[in-house]
Amino acid sequence: MPYYGYFNGVITPVDQIGVGVTDLGLLRGYGLFDYFLTYGGKPFQWDLYWARFQRSAERMNLPLPLTKEQTYPILMDLLARSGQPDVAFRFLMTGGYAPDSISIVTPNLLILSEPIHPTPDWQYERGIRVILDEYVREMAEVKSTDYKRVMLLNSTIREAGAQDVLYHKDGEISELSRSNIFLVIGNRLVTPNRNILYGVTRRTILDLAKADFQLEKRPVLLSDLYEANEVFTTSTNKKVLPIVHIGDLQIADGQVGPVSKQLLARFHAFTGKQ
Ligand SMILES: *Cc1c(COP(=O)(O)O)cnc(C)c1O
């Protein structure tokens, strides 16, 4: 069965959706998105993802054409049509069409269902490597469609035998290209609190960890990485994924640590996955 999508009040298979070539997403790169999964047939952390999407749209001056209550049944319809127990959903919102090619007149909203692409098991078992790049995302709190920085770095990442990039600026780290970062230092969980996209997975892990760890949401320095017993990254698709090398630095003994494993297990339990 194909995966279906919603555009302009119509539901069709995703590959039959057509957006006009004068869309400001295409002409000007003006767009934002969100991405989340269902577990057990229900959108996971729906309230949090919707709130973030709404905030992003507001920051980009894009009025949402649908309310939260109107959107939910569309999600359920798309899920049912996929014939799958669970899917990924992508909201994509662009500047839409404008006669002067610059004003926001009629934004476009697409809701797409997609197959879930799980992170490969070996990455959880061995941990990933990331390179370093001096960069801060523009309007970092918005889930913008602008990923040109990491796309340009893609071959550099591969040549380094790495899987992603950690952004830093003036000695301060922020996040990976599509996921947040945590340091485990003794009994403390340390995560940057600025120049980041506020991940729903980050929020979920902070909640799941608060009973057993001291949480520190603060500016985090590159030099803090030397103190770390473990480092991991979080996102909707990566969940809790250990990082064992950052640039030339090996984290602790270079092995996946117990806290990362424990928090991944807690996350799985929370989502209902065994
Ligand atoms: C999507 C994303 C994240 C992770 O957010 P989740 O809600 O946990 O998926 C972090 N940083 C960036 C830049 C992102 O695009």
XYZ file of C-alpha atoms and ligand atoms in Angstrom:
289
model
C 0.000 0.000 0.000
C 1.326 3.486 -0.734
C 1.849 6.129 1.900
C -0.675 8.959 1.804
C -0.410 12.676 2.339
C -2.649 15.686 2.872
C -2.386 18.914 0.892
C -5.020 21.642 0.452
C -7.859 19.592 1.890
C -7.146 16.543 -0.270
C -5.651 13.161 0.689
C -3.755 11.304 -2.043
C -0.765 8.971 -2.299
C 2.343 11.030 -1.436
C 3.873 10.595 -4.904
C 0.778 12.198 -6.470
C 1.041 15.417 -4.442
C 2.210 18.340 -6.537
C 3.251 21.718 -5.184
C 3.526 24.626 -7.637
C 6.991 25.722 -8.739
C 6.387 29.289 -7.508
C 6.117 28.095 -3.900
C 8.346 30.254 -1.671
C 9.862 27.101 -0.208
C 11.384 26.481 -3.617
C 11.935 30.101 -4.718
C 13.302 31.476 -1.438
C 14.043 28.471 0.775
C 11.305 29.644 3.158
C 9.991 26.650 5.036
C 9.812 24.721 8.260
C 8.819 21.224 9.201
C 8.266 18.806 12.038
C 8.725 15.072 12.244
C 7.334 12.525 14.687
C 6.362 8.870 14.987
C 3.450 6.816 16.112
C 3.912 4.051 18.679
C 1.122 1.531 19.047
C -0.840 3.516 16.445
C -0.743 6.779 18.403
C 1.297 9.905 17.697
C 4.003 9.930 20.388
C 4.168 13.146 22.478
C 1.579 14.704 20.151
C 0.974 17.719 22.427
C 4.667 18.585 22.524
C 5.261 18.151 18.782
C 2.196 20.194 17.900
C 3.190 22.982 20.301
C 6.667 23.125 18.769
C 5.293 23.159 15.232
C 2.929 25.966 16.166
C 5.753 28.009 17.735
C 8.008 27.475 14.703
C 5.224 28.594 12.352
C 4.614 31.685 14.488
C 8.313 32.601 14.486
C 8.261 32.306 10.676
C 5.075 34.436 10.368
C 3.190 31.518 8.822
C -0.440 31.254 9.973
C -1.468 27.601 10.361
C -4.439 26.704 8.142
C -5.498 23.855 10.493
C -6.119 23.617 14.217
C -4.719 20.826 16.369
C -8.210 19.313 16.594
C -8.621 19.366 12.803
C -5.176 17.844 12.279
C -5.480 14.784 14.514
C -8.180 12.988 12.461
C -6.089 13.606 9.322
C -3.174 11.807 11.001
C -5.413 8.875 11.902
C -6.745 8.726 8.346
C -3.231 8.718 6.852
C -2.102 6.030 9.287
C -5.095 3.813 8.471
C -4.517 4.164 4.725
C -0.840 3.187 5.091
C -1.884 -0.280 6.257
C 1.056 -0.140 8.710
C 0.849 -0.419 12.493
C 3.047 2.681 12.822
C 4.324 5.442 10.548
C 6.384 8.608 10.619
C 4.604 11.905 10.026
C 6.170 14.955 8.419
C 4.529 18.362 8.602
C 5.956 20.659 5.962
C 4.996 24.289 5.861
C 6.246 26.781 3.306
C 5.737 30.430 2.395
C 3.332 29.274 -0.330
C 2.420 31.365 -3.344
C 2.726 35.163 -3.502
C 2.276 37.517 -6.472
C 5.381 39.535 -5.495
C 7.428 36.426 -4.631
C 8.195 37.757 -1.159
C 5.005 38.395 0.847
C 3.313 35.647 2.798
C -0.188 35.359 1.386
C -1.249 31.714 1.257
C 1.233 29.412 3.006
C 1.236 25.752 2.020
C 0.914 22.983 4.591
C 1.621 19.371 3.700
C 1.138 16.436 6.048
C 2.952 13.352 4.813
C 3.029 9.833 6.189
C 6.269 7.931 5.635
C 7.873 4.600 6.468
C 9.925 4.675 9.683
C 13.666 4.357 9.066
C 15.144 2.891 12.249
C 18.710 3.757 13.229
C 20.943 0.710 12.505
C 21.604 -1.568 15.516
C 25.375 -1.379 15.151
C 25.243 2.335 15.981
C 23.647 1.573 19.369
C 26.127 -1.244 20.000
C 29.317 0.559 18.992
C 28.356 4.228 19.266
C 28.820 6.822 16.529
C 31.594 9.239 15.574
C 31.019 12.887 14.800
C 33.212 15.584 13.300
C 33.313 19.160 14.590
C 32.169 22.199 12.634
C 32.148 25.851 13.659
C 28.578 26.928 13.009
C 25.350 28.026 14.699
C 21.998 27.390 13.037
C 20.112 30.562 12.161
C 16.872 30.848 14.223
C 17.998 27.650 15.918
C 14.718 27.181 17.820
C 12.837 26.799 14.516
C 12.816 23.425 12.737
C 13.698 25.062 9.456
C 14.074 23.156 6.190
C 17.550 24.725 5.789
C 20.042 21.869 6.177
C 22.568 23.059 3.631
C 25.410 23.129 6.137
C 25.282 19.370 6.826
C 24.535 18.552 3.188
C 27.703 20.371 2.144
C 29.626 18.506 4.869
C 28.258 15.091 3.941
C 31.313 13.836 2.054
C 33.684 15.224 4.738
C 31.711 13.309 7.374
C 31.945 10.098 5.347
C 35.652 10.514 4.611
C 36.270 10.897 8.345
C 34.451 7.596 8.976
C 31.901 9.609 10.962
C 28.093 9.644 10.970
C 27.288 13.258 11.821
C 28.613 16.653 12.870
C 28.659 18.510 16.196
C 28.270 22.274 15.812
C 30.214 24.652 18.075
C 30.967 28.368 18.138
C 33.332 30.380 20.343
C 34.149 27.273 22.355
C 30.505 26.470 23.057
C 28.767 23.397 21.653
C 25.129 23.377 20.579
C 23.847 20.272 18.810
C 24.359 17.770 16.000
C 22.897 18.454 12.544
C 19.526 16.875 13.412
C 19.737 15.895 17.073
C 20.553 17.225 20.537
C 23.520 16.333 22.734
C 23.946 15.225 26.360
C 27.078 14.727 28.446
C 27.136 12.312 31.370
C 29.558 13.604 34.008
C 29.365 11.442 37.122
C 25.750 11.644 38.242
C 25.051 14.761 36.215
C 23.304 15.007 32.844
C 24.492 18.114 31.057
C 22.824 19.501 27.929
C 23.108 22.839 26.102
C 20.210 25.253 26.595
C 20.793 27.725 23.781
C 21.447 27.809 20.024
C 19.488 24.568 19.706
C 16.280 23.149 18.361
C 14.434 22.143 21.521
C 13.987 18.457 20.789
C 10.965 16.587 22.061
C 13.230 13.581 22.671
C 15.569 15.834 24.716
C 12.577 16.951 26.788
C 11.409 13.328 27.209
C 14.860 12.138 28.338
C 15.153 15.002 30.830
C 11.798 13.917 32.303
C 12.719 10.225 32.371
C 16.077 10.986 34.019
C 15.113 13.607 36.568
C 14.537 11.202 39.446
C 18.042 9.707 39.247
C 20.292 12.380 37.788
C 21.173 15.955 38.488
C 20.087 17.859 35.380
C 22.123 20.785 34.074
C 20.656 22.773 31.182
C 23.312 25.378 30.508
C 25.891 26.593 28.012
C 28.269 23.661 27.438
C 31.882 24.141 26.371
C 33.989 21.998 24.075
C 36.327 21.632 27.082
C 33.476 20.027 29.084
C 33.764 17.059 26.707
C 37.091 16.111 28.384
C 35.219 15.533 31.646
C 32.493 13.396 30.125
C 32.139 9.723 31.073
C 29.615 9.343 28.266
C 28.094 11.435 25.503
C 24.883 10.659 23.663
C 22.589 12.316 21.171
C 18.774 12.340 21.116
C 16.189 12.709 18.368
C 12.908 11.229 17.237
C 14.640 8.636 15.069
C 17.901 8.178 17.014
C 16.206 8.001 20.445
C 19.263 7.736 22.741
C 22.332 7.120 20.587
C 25.826 6.956 22.116
C 28.674 9.077 20.687
C 32.141 7.602 21.264
C 34.366 9.914 19.196
C 34.093 13.681 18.680
C 36.670 15.068 16.278
C 40.021 13.735 17.556
C 38.684 13.141 21.035
C 37.718 9.679 22.260
C 35.030 9.824 24.946
C 36.252 7.953 28.065
C 37.271 4.421 26.961
C 35.559 4.739 23.571
C 32.883 2.186 24.499
C 29.131 2.617 24.867
C 28.457 3.436 28.523
C 25.863 2.157 31.019
C 23.925 5.436 31.385
C 23.264 5.689 27.639
C 22.045 2.073 27.633
C 19.868 2.605 30.680
C 18.245 5.756 29.306
C 17.614 4.071 25.955
C 15.919 1.197 27.796
C 13.790 3.682 29.748
C 12.845 5.450 26.547
C 11.820 2.148 24.937
C 9.743 1.287 28.007
C 8.072 4.703 27.856
C 7.155 4.299 24.180
C 5.882 0.784 24.838
C 8.552 -0.874 22.667
C 10.147 -4.011 24.164
C 14.710 17.587 14.725
C 15.957 18.159 15.316
C 16.401 17.826 16.613
C 15.746 16.746 17.465
O 14.425 17.005 17.810
P 13.418 15.807 18.192
O 12.163 16.527 18.510
O 13.986 15.125 19.383
O 13.339 14.907 17.015
C 17.516 18.487 17.109
N 18.185 19.405 16.381
C 17.812 19.721 15.118
C 18.601 20.717 14.346
C 16.690 19.110 14.546
O 16.329 19.417 13.305
